[in-house]
CSV table of C-alpha atoms in Angstrom, one decimal:
chain,number,residue,atom,x,y,z
A,22,MET,CA,96.6,112.0,53.9
A,23,ARG,CA,98.5,114.8,55.6
A,24,GLU,CA,95.4,117.0,55.9
A,25,ALA,CA,93.3,114.1,57.3
A,26,TYR,CA,96.1,113.3,59.7
A,27,HIS,CA,96.4,116.9,61.0
A,28,LEU,CA,92.6,117.1,61.4
A,29,GLU,CA,92.5,113.9,63.4
A,30,LEU,CA,95.5,114.8,65.4
A,31,GLY,CA,93.8,118.1,66.2
A,32,GLN,CA,90.8,116.3,67.5
A,33,LEU,CA,93.0,114.0,69.6
A,34,ALA,CA,94.8,117.0,71.1
A,35,THR,CA,91.4,118.4,72.1
A,36,LYS,CA,90.5,115.2,73.8
A,37,LEU,CA,93.8,115.3,75.7
A,38,ALA,CA,93.1,118.9,76.8
A,39,GLY,CA,89.7,117.7,78.1
A,40,MET,CA,91.5,115.0,80.1
A,41,CYS,CA,93.9,117.6,81.6
A,42,SER,CA,90.9,119.7,82.7
A,43,LYS,CA,89.2,116.6,84.2
A,44,VAL,CA,92.2,115.6,86.3
A,45,ALA,CA,92.9,119.2,87.4
A,46,GLU,CA,89.3,119.4,88.7
A,47,ALA,CA,89.6,116.0,90.4
A,48,MET,CA,92.7,117.1,92.3
A,49,GLU,CA,91.2,120.4,93.1
A,50,LEU,CA,88.2,118.7,94.7
A,51,ALA,CA,90.2,115.9,96.3
A,52,THR,CA,92.4,118.6,98.0
A,53,ARG,CA,89.3,120.4,99.2
A,54,ALA,CA,87.8,117.1,100.5
A,55,LEU,CA,91.1,116.5,102.4
A,56,LEU,CA,91.4,119.9,103.9
A,57,GLU,CA,87.8,120.4,104.8
A,58,ALA,CA,87.1,116.7,105.7
A,59,ASN,CA,84.2,117.0,103.3
A,60,LEU,CA,82.6,113.6,102.5
A,61,SER,CA,80.4,114.6,99.7
A,62,ILE,CA,83.2,116.2,97.7
A,63,ALA,CA,85.3,113.1,98.3
A,64,GLU,CA,82.5,111.0,96.9
A,65,GLN,CA,82.2,113.3,93.9
A,66,VAL,CA,85.9,112.6,93.1
A,67,ILE,CA,85.5,108.9,93.6
A,68,SER,CA,82.5,108.5,91.4
A,69,GLY,CA,84.0,110.9,88.8
A,70,ASP,CA,87.1,108.7,88.2
A,71,GLU,CA,85.3,106.4,85.8
A,72,ALA,CA,84.8,109.3,83.3
A,73,ILE,CA,88.6,109.9,83.3
A,74,ASP,CA,89.2,106.2,82.6
A,75,ASP,CA,86.7,106.4,79.8
A,76,ALA,CA,88.3,109.5,78.3
A,77,ARG,CA,91.6,107.7,78.3
A,78,SER,CA,90.1,104.7,76.5
A,79,GLU,CA,88.5,107.1,73.9
A,80,CYS,CA,91.9,108.8,73.4
A,81,GLU,CA,93.6,105.5,72.9
A,82,GLU,CA,91.0,104.1,70.5
A,83,GLN,CA,91.1,107.3,68.4
A,84,ALA,CA,94.9,107.1,68.4
A,85,TYR,CA,94.8,103.5,67.3
A,86,ALA,CA,92.4,104.3,64.5
A,87,LEU,CA,94.7,107.1,63.4
A,88,LEU,CA,97.6,104.7,63.3
A,89,ALA,CA,95.7,102.1,61.5
A,90,LEU,CA,94.1,104.4,58.9
A,91,GLN,CA,96.9,106.9,58.2
A,92,ALA,CA,100.0,104.7,59.0
A,93,PRO,CA,102.0,107.8,59.9
A,94,VAL,CA,105.8,107.5,60.0
A,95,ALA,CA,108.7,109.5,61.5
A,96,THR,CA,107.6,112.5,63.6
A,97,ASP,CA,103.9,111.9,62.8
A,98,LEU,CA,104.1,108.4,64.2
A,99,ARG,CA,105.9,109.6,67.4
A,100,THR,CA,103.3,112.3,67.8
A,101,VAL,CA,100.5,109.9,68.0
A,102,LEU,CA,102.5,107.7,70.4
A,103,ALA,CA,103.1,110.7,72.5
A,104,VAL,CA,99.3,111.2,72.8
A,105,ILE,CA,98.9,107.6,73.9
A,106,HIS,CA,101.5,108.0,76.6
A,107,ALA,CA,100.1,111.3,77.7
A,108,ALA,CA,96.6,109.8,78.0
A,109,GLU,CA,98.1,107.1,80.2
A,110,SER,CA,99.8,109.5,82.5
A,111,LEU,CA,96.6,111.6,82.8
A,112,GLU,CA,94.6,108.5,83.8
A,113,ARG,CA,97.2,107.8,86.4
A,114,MET,CA,96.8,111.4,87.7
A,115,GLY,CA,93.1,110.8,88.0
A,116,ASP,CA,93.9,107.6,90.0
A,117,LEU,CA,96.1,109.7,92.4
A,118,ALA,CA,93.4,112.3,93.0
A,119,LEU,CA,91.1,109.3,93.6
A,120,HIS,CA,93.6,108.0,96.2
A,121,VAL,CA,93.6,111.4,98.0
A,122,ALA,CA,89.8,111.4,98.0
A,123,LYS,CA,89.7,107.9,99.4
A,124,VAL,CA,91.9,108.8,102.3
A,125,ALA,CA,89.6,111.7,103.1
A,126,ARG,CA,86.6,109.4,103.0
A,127,ARG,CA,88.3,106.7,105.1
A,128,ARG,CA,89.0,109.1,108.0
A,129,HIS,CA,85.7,111.0,107.8
A,130,PRO,CA,84.4,112.8,109.9
A,131,ALA,CA,87.9,113.1,111.5
A,132,PRO,CA,90.2,115.4,109.6
A,133,VAL,CA,93.2,113.5,108.1
A,134,LEU,CA,95.7,116.2,108.4
A,135,PRO,CA,97.1,117.7,111.6
A,136,GLU,CA,96.9,121.5,111.4
A,137,GLN,CA,100.7,121.7,111.3
A,138,VAL,CA,100.8,120.2,107.8
A,139,GLN,CA,97.6,121.6,106.3
A,140,GLY,CA,99.4,124.5,104.7
A,141,TYR,CA,101.7,122.1,102.9
A,142,PHE,CA,98.9,120.2,101.3
A,143,ALA,CA,97.0,123.4,100.4
A,144,GLU,CA,100.1,124.4,98.5
A,145,MET,CA,100.9,121.0,97.0
A,146,GLY,CA,97.3,120.8,95.8
A,147,ARG,CA,97.5,124.3,94.3
A,148,ILE,CA,100.7,123.4,92.4
A,149,ALA,CA,99.3,120.0,91.2
A,150,VAL,CA,96.2,121.6,89.8
A,151,ALA,CA,98.2,124.4,88.2
A,152,LEU,CA,100.5,121.8,86.5
A,153,ALA,CA,97.5,120.0,84.9
A,154,ARG,CA,95.9,123.3,83.8
A,155,LYS,CA,99.2,124.5,82.3
A,156,ALA,CA,99.4,121.3,80.2
A,157,GLU,CA,95.9,122.0,79.0
A,158,GLU,CA,96.8,125.6,78.2
A,159,VAL,CA,99.8,124.6,76.1
A,160,ILE,CA,97.5,122.4,74.0
A,161,HIS,CA,95.2,125.3,73.3
A,162,SER,CA,97.8,128.1,73.0
A,163,ARG,CA,100.7,126.1,71.5
A,164,ASP,CA,102.8,128.4,73.7
A,165,VAL,CA,105.8,126.3,74.5
A,166,ALA,CA,107.3,129.0,76.7
A,167,ALA,CA,104.4,128.3,79.1
A,168,ALA,CA,105.5,124.7,79.2
A,169,ARG,CA,108.8,125.8,80.7
A,170,ALA,CA,106.9,127.1,83.8
A,171,ILE,CA,106.0,123.5,84.5
A,172,GLU,CA,109.6,122.6,85.3
A,173,ASP,CA,109.7,125.4,88.0
A,174,ALA,CA,106.4,124.3,89.5
A,175,ASP,CA,107.6,120.7,89.7
A,176,ASP,CA,110.7,121.9,91.5
A,177,GLU,CA,108.5,123.7,94.0
A,178,MET,CA,106.5,120.5,94.6
A,179,ASP,CA,109.7,118.5,95.2
A,180,ASP,CA,110.9,121.1,97.7
A,181,LEU,CA,107.6,121.0,99.6
A,182,HIS,CA,107.6,117.2,99.6
A,183,ARG,CA,111.1,117.1,101.0
A,184,HIS,CA,110.3,119.6,103.6
A,185,LEU,CA,107.1,117.8,104.6
A,186,PHE,CA,109.3,114.8,105.4
A,187,THR,CA,111.5,116.8,107.7
A,188,VAL,CA,108.4,117.9,109.5
A,189,ILE,CA,107.1,114.3,110.0
A,190,MET,CA,110.5,113.0,111.0
A,191,ASN,CA,111.1,115.8,113.5
A,192,LYS,CA,111.1,114.6,117.1
A,193,GLU,CA,108.4,117.2,117.9
A,194,TRP,CA,105.8,115.4,115.7
A,195,GLU,CA,103.1,114.7,118.2
A,196,HIS,CA,100.3,113.4,116.1
A,197,GLY,CA,101.3,109.7,116.3
A,198,VAL,CA,102.3,107.0,113.8
A,199,ALA,CA,98.9,106.5,112.1
A,200,SER,CA,98.8,110.2,111.1
A,201,ALA,CA,102.4,110.1,109.9
A,202,VAL,CA,101.6,107.2,107.7
A,203,ASP,CA,98.6,109.0,106.1
A,204,VAL,CA,100.7,112.1,105.6
A,205,THR,CA,103.5,110.1,104.0
A,206,LEU,CA,101.3,108.4,101.5
A,207,LEU,CA,99.4,111.6,100.7
A,208,GLY,CA,102.7,113.4,100.1
A,209,ARG,CA,103.7,110.7,97.7
A,210,PHE,CA,100.4,110.9,95.8
A,211,TYR,CA,100.9,114.7,95.2
A,212,GLU,CA,104.5,114.3,94.2
A,213,ARG,CA,103.7,111.5,91.7
A,214,TYR,CA,100.8,113.5,90.3
A,215,ALA,CA,103.3,116.4,89.6
A,216,ASP,CA,105.8,114.0,88.0
A,217,HIS,CA,103.1,112.7,85.7
A,218,ALA,CA,102.0,116.3,84.9
A,219,VAL,CA,105.6,117.1,83.9
A,220,SER,CA,105.6,114.0,81.6
A,221,VAL,CA,102.3,115.0,80.1
A,222,ALA,CA,103.6,118.6,79.5
A,223,LYS,CA,106.7,117.2,77.7
A,224,ARG,CA,104.6,115.1,75.5
A,225,VAL,CA,102.1,117.9,74.8
A,226,VAL,CA,105.0,120.1,73.7
A,227,PHE,CA,106.1,117.3,71.4
A,228,VAL,CA,102.5,117.0,70.0
A,229,VAL,CA,102.2,120.7,69.2
A,230,THR,CA,105.8,121.3,68.1
A,231,GLY,CA,107.2,118.0,67.0
A,232,ARG,CA,110.2,118.5,69.3
A,233,MET,CA,110.7,116.9,72.7
A,234,PRO,CA,112.0,119.2,75.4
A,235,GLY,CA,114.8,117.3,77.0
A,236,SER,CA,114.9,119.0,80.3
A,237,LEU,CA,111.3,118.5,81.4
A,238,THR,CA,111.8,115.4,83.4
A,239,GLY,CA,110.1,114.2,86.6
A,240,ASP,CA,112.0,112.4,89.4
A,241,ASP,CA,111.8,109.0,87.9
A,242,LEU,CA,110.5,109.2,84.3
B,1,MET,CA,105.0,91.4,55.2
B,2,ARG,CA,103.4,89.0,57.7
B,3,GLU,CA,106.6,87.0,57.9
B,4,ALA,CA,108.8,90.0,58.5
B,5,TYR,CA,106.3,91.3,61.0
B,6,HIS,CA,106.3,88.0,63.0
B,7,LEU,CA,110.1,87.8,62.9
B,8,GLU,CA,110.5,91.3,64.3
B,9,LEU,CA,107.7,90.8,66.8
B,10,GLY,CA,109.5,87.7,68.0
B,11,GLN,CA,112.7,89.8,68.5
B,12,LEU,CA,110.8,92.4,70.4
B,13,ALA,CA,109.3,89.8,72.7
B,14,THR,CA,112.8,88.5,73.4
B,15,LYS,CA,113.9,92.0,74.4
B,16,LEU,CA,110.9,92.3,76.7
B,17,ALA,CA,111.8,89.0,78.3
B,18,GLY,CA,115.3,90.4,78.9
B,19,MET,CA,113.7,93.4,80.6
B,20,CYS,CA,111.6,91.1,82.9
B,21,SER,CA,114.7,89.3,83.9
B,22,LYS,CA,116.6,92.5,84.6
B,23,VAL,CA,113.9,94.0,86.8
B,24,ALA,CA,113.4,90.7,88.7
B,25,GLU,CA,117.1,90.7,89.5
B,26,ALA,CA,117.0,94.3,90.5
B,27,MET,CA,114.2,93.7,93.0
B,28,GLU,CA,115.8,90.5,94.3
B,29,LEU,CA,119.1,92.4,95.0
B,30,ALA,CA,117.2,95.5,96.4
B,31,THR,CA,115.4,93.3,98.8
B,32,ARG,CA,118.6,91.7,99.9
B,33,ALA,CA,120.2,95.1,100.4
B,34,LEU,CA,117.3,96.1,102.5
B,35,LEU,CA,117.1,93.0,104.7
B,36,GLU,CA,120.9,92.7,105.1
B,37,ALA,CA,121.7,96.4,105.2
B,38,ASN,CA,124.2,95.7,102.5
B,39,LEU,CA,125.6,98.8,100.9
B,40,SER,CA,127.5,97.3,98.0
B,41,ILE,CA,124.4,95.4,96.9
B,42,ALA,CA,122.3,98.6,97.1
B,43,GLU,CA,125.0,100.4,95.0
B,44,GLN,CA,124.8,97.5,92.4
B,45,VAL,CA,121.0,98.0,92.0
B,46,ILE,CA,121.4,101.8,91.8
B,47,SER,CA,124.1,101.7,89.1
B,48,GLY,CA,122.3,99.0,87.2
B,49,ASP,CA,119.1,101.0,86.7
B,50,GLU,CA,120.5,102.8,83.6
B,51,ALA,CA,120.8,99.5,81.8
B,52,ILE,CA,117.0,99.0,82.4
B,53,ASP,CA,116.2,102.4,81.1
B,54,ASP,CA,118.4,101.7,78.0
B,55,ALA,CA,116.6,98.4,77.4
B,56,ARG,CA,113.3,100.3,77.5
B,57,SER,CA,114.5,102.8,74.9
B,58,GLU,CA,115.7,100.0,72.7
B,59,CYS,CA,112.3,98.2,72.9
B,60,GLU,CA,110.5,101.4,72.1
B,61,GLU,CA,112.8,102.3,69.2
B,62,GLN,CA,112.4,98.8,67.7
B,63,ALA,CA,108.6,98.9,68.2
B,64,TYR,CA,108.6,102.4,66.4
B,65,ALA,CA,110.6,100.9,63.6
B,66,LEU,CA,108.2,98.0,63.3
B,67,LEU,CA,105.2,100.4,63.2
B,68,ALA,CA,106.8,102.6,60.6
B,69,LEU,CA,108.1,99.9,58.3
B,70,GLN,CA,105.2,97.3,58.5
B,71,ALA,CA,102.3,99.7,59.3
B,72,PRO,CA,100.4,96.8,61.0
B,73,VAL,CA,96.7,97.1,61.6
B,74,ALA,CA,94.1,95.5,63.8
B,75,THR,CA,95.5,92.9,66.3
B,76,ASP,CA,99.0,93.3,64.9
B,77,LEU,CA,99.0,97.0,65.7
B,78,ARG,CA,97.6,96.4,69.2
B,79,THR,CA,100.3,93.8,69.8
B,80,VAL,CA,103.1,96.3,69.1
B,81,LEU,CA,101.5,98.9,71.3
B,82,ALA,CA,101.2,96.3,74.0
B,83,VAL,CA,104.9,95.8,73.8
B,84,ILE,CA,105.5,99.6,74.2
B,85,HIS,CA,103.2,99.7,77.2
B,86,ALA,CA,104.8,96.7,78.8
B,87,ALA,CA,108.3,98.1,78.3
B,88,GLU,CA,107.1,101.3,80.1
B,89,SER,CA,105.8,99.3,83.1
B,90,LEU,CA,109.0,97.3,83.3
B,91,GLU,CA,111.1,100.5,83.4
B,92,ARG,CA,108.9,101.7,86.2
B,93,MET,CA,109.4,98.4,88.1
B,94,GLY,CA,113.2,99.0,87.7
B,95,ASP,CA,112.6,102.5,89.2
B,96,LEU,CA,110.8,101.0,92.2
B,97,ALA,CA,113.6,98.5,92.8
B,98,LEU,CA,115.9,101.5,92.6
B,99,HIS,CA,113.8,103.4,95.3
B,100,VAL,CA,114.1,100.4,97.6
B,101,ALA,CA,117.9,100.3,97.1
B,102,LYS,CA,118.1,104.0,97.8
B,103,VAL,CA,116.3,103.7,101.1
B,104,ALA,CA,118.7,100.9,102.1
B,105,ARG,CA,121.6,103.1,101.2
B,106,ARG,CA,120.3,106.2,102.9
B,107,ARG,CA,120.0,104.4,106.3
B,108,HIS,CA,123.2,102.4,106.0
B,109,PRO,CA,124.8,101.1,108.2
B,110,ALA,CA,121.6,101.1,110.3
B,111,PRO,CA,119.0,98.5,109.2
B,112,VAL,CA,115.9,100.2,107.7
B,113,LEU,CA,113.4,97.6,109.0
B,114,PRO,CA,112.5,96.7,112.6
B,115,GLU,CA,112.8,93.0,113.0
B,116,GLN,CA,109.0,92.8,113.5
B,117,VAL,CA,108.4,93.6,109.8
B,118,GLN,CA,111.4,91.9,108.1
B,119,GLY,CA,109.4,88.8,107.4
B,120,TYR,CA,106.8,90.9,105.5
B,121,PHE,CA,109.4,92.4,103.2
B,122,ALA,CA,111.2,89.1,102.7
B,123,GLU,CA,107.9,87.7,101.5
B,124,MET,CA,106.8,90.8,99.5
B,125,GLY,CA,110.3,90.7,97.8
B,126,ARG,CA,109.8,87.0,97.0
B,127,ILE,CA,106.4,87.6,95.4
B,128,ALA,CA,107.6,90.6,93.5
B,129,VAL,CA,110.5,88.8,91.9
B,130,ALA,CA,108.3,85.7,91.2
B,131,LEU,CA,105.8,88.0,89.4
B,132,ALA,CA,108.5,89.4,87.1
B,133,ARG,CA,109.9,86.0,86.4
B,134,LYS,CA,106.5,84.6,85.6
B,135,ALA,CA,106.0,87.3,83.0
B,136,GLU,CA,109.3,86.3,81.5
B,137,GLU,CA,108.4,82.7,81.5
B,138,VAL,CA,105.1,83.4,79.7
B,139,ILE,CA,107.0,85.0,76.9
B,140,HIS,CA,109.2,82.0,76.4
B,141,SER,CA,106.6,79.2,77.0
B,142,ARG,CA,103.5,81.0,75.6
B,143,ASP,CA,101.8,79.1,78.4
B,144,VAL,CA,98.9,81.4,79.2
B,145,ALA,CA,97.8,79.3,82.2
B,146,ALA,CA,101.0,80.3,83.9
B,147,ALA,CA,99.9,83.9,83.5
B,148,ARG,CA,96.8,83.1,85.6
B,149,ALA,CA,99.1,82.4,88.6
B,150,ILE,CA,100.1,86.0,88.5
B,151,GLU,CA,96.7,87.1,89.6
B,152,ASP,CA,96.9,85.0,92.7
B,153,ALA,CA,100.4,86.2,93.5
B,154,ASP,CA,99.2,89.8,93.3
B,155,ASP,CA,96.3,89.1,95.7
B,156,GLU,CA,98.9,87.7,98.1
B,157,MET,CA,100.9,90.9,97.8
B,158,ASP,CA,97.8,93.1,98.4
B,159,ASP,CA,97.0,91.0,101.5
B,160,LEU,CA,100.5,91.4,102.9
B,161,HIS,CA,100.5,95.1,102.2
B,162,ARG,CA,97.2,95.6,104.0
B,163,HIS,CA,98.4,93.5,106.9
B,164,LEU,CA,101.6,95.5,107.1
B,165,PHE,CA,99.6,98.6,107.6
B,166,THR,CA,97.7,97.1,110.5
B,167,VAL,CA,101.1,96.3,112.1
B,168,ILE,CA,102.4,99.9,111.7
B,169,MET,CA,99.1,101.5,112.9
B,170,ASN,CA,98.9,99.2,115.9
B,171,LYS,CA,99.4,101.0,119.2
B,172,GLU,CA,102.2,98.6,120.1
B,173,TRP,CA,104.4,99.9,117.3
B,174,GLU,CA,107.4,101.0,119.2
B,175,HIS,CA,109.9,101.9,116.5
B,176,GLY,CA,109.0,105.5,116.1
B,177,VAL,CA,107.6,107.7,113.4
B,178,ALA,CA,110.7,107.8,111.1
B,179,SER,CA,110.7,104.1,110.9
B,180,ALA,CA,107.0,103.9,110.2
B,181,VAL,CA,107.5,106.4,107.3
B,182,ASP,CA,110.2,104.3,105.8
B,183,VAL,CA,108.1,101.1,106.1
B,184,THR,CA,105.0,102.9,104.6
B,185,LEU,CA,106.9,104.0,101.5
B,186,LEU,CA,108.7,100.7,101.1
B,187,GLY,CA,105.4,98.8,101.3
B,188,ARG,CA,104.0,101.1,98.6
B,189,PHE,CA,107.0,100.5,96.4
B,190,TYR,CA,106.5,96.7,96.5
B,191,GLU,CA,102.8,96.9,96.0
B,192,ARG,CA,103.2,99.2,92.9
B,193,TYR,CA,105.9,96.9,91.5
B,194,ALA,CA,103.4,94.0,91.7
B,195,ASP,CA,100.7,96.1,90.1
B,196,HIS,CA,103.0,96.9,87.2
B,197,ALA,CA,104.0,93.2,87.0
B,198,VAL,CA,100.3,92.3,86.6
B,199,SER,CA,99.9,94.9,83.9
B,200,VAL,CA,103.0,93.5,82.1
B,201,ALA,CA,101.7,89.9,82.3
B,202,LYS,CA,98.4,91.0,80.8
B,203,ARG,CA,100.1,92.6,77.9
B,204,VAL,CA,102.5,89.7,77.5
B,205,VAL,CA,99.6,87.3,77.2
B,206,PHE,CA,98.1,89.6,74.6
B,207,VAL,CA,101.4,89.7,72.7
B,208,VAL,CA,101.7,85.9,72.6
B,209,THR,CA,98.0,85.1,72.0
B,210,GLY,CA,96.4,88.2,70.5
B,211,ARG,CA,93.7,88.2,73.3
B,212,MET,CA,93.7,90.4,76.4
B,213,PRO,CA,92.9,88.6,79.6
B,214,GLY,CA,90.2,90.9,81.2
B,215,SER,CA,90.7,89.9,84.8
B,216,LEU,CA,94.4,90.5,85.3
B,217,THR,CA,94.1,93.9,86.7
B,218,GLY,CA,96.2,95.7,89.3
B,219,ASP,CA,94.7,98.0,92.0
B,220,ASP,CA,94.6,101.0,89.8
B,221,LEU,CA,95.5,100.2,86.3
């Protein structure tokens, strides 16, 4: 039973890595669509979301089958449940990339972002994608030290997000209310994406090591 | 085994009902804190969030124990997993009520909301609380027809949320950018709370009937 369990768990982890890769790509493209006001890239993200939802269903079904057939207990049980939770967070990350793409599409051909904040979103996009790729990497490498880097990256995201608000709230903001509303929601989407990535990383570390890193928390996990 | 399973599942459902009640109360108070700019009510919500987090941990631990001891399969397995997911959504609803309370505290003693949009939030608060209470009710009554009402209530929330945006985006909005940012984020918190409530209701219906209602979906579940 242990051998079958480990084999199936390995397959599940591979599926999870595939989801990490998919949501990283979705956010990378969504950020490009946003910064370049590129409609066809936005459409690509929007139509690609279904594949992420499907991947989540597959992960969940496979995890259910593993629970039903192997009836794991103790750490093995928690490991399978960690996969289910991680898959859920990854689906949510895909949704958030989708939201970004939809904002880009809604305003097309106008650019959503005033030039003044484009740099923030380029950077938040870069960090978001790096977080998802790091989680994927940890699954393959089992290098838990790499997971630590995720904490720092999330702190950077929180700093950027806070600073973005000071820019919007500043009396010199001259791009109007509608633009401030878009920037506010977009900032929130990136920040939540990063929070979920931290949660995924935590669970991935648990799946590959059997130990939960206590300090890898998002703002409201 | 079946008898022990059903006994323990019943206890789990009761815990879940307790969580519904807690997050309903949190959102009721948070909305009052927001509308009345009442600091002590905001503080009450903020300090109460830990109890919701604890209730989620307890639900999850009890669900893990049930999985480990009873090793349920098929529908029974899915039922226990539905409880775990519902508890997670409920914790998140508590977080969103907490966010509302924190906005009220941050702006105190100034009111957060321009009078023009207070009615929207009074109504969104009412719907949010009703959604959580409805989910609680379904656990006790096992009346699945009541769960249907949750769909309608969530549609109402989405309508209000959309309409709120047209108010903020309107050229006649004269309350400034900072206020628009607050209203945008708050609107999002209420809408997400309702989405999670729909998700909880779906899973609760599954827990009490063994069938998942397909149509009870939130905007991005």
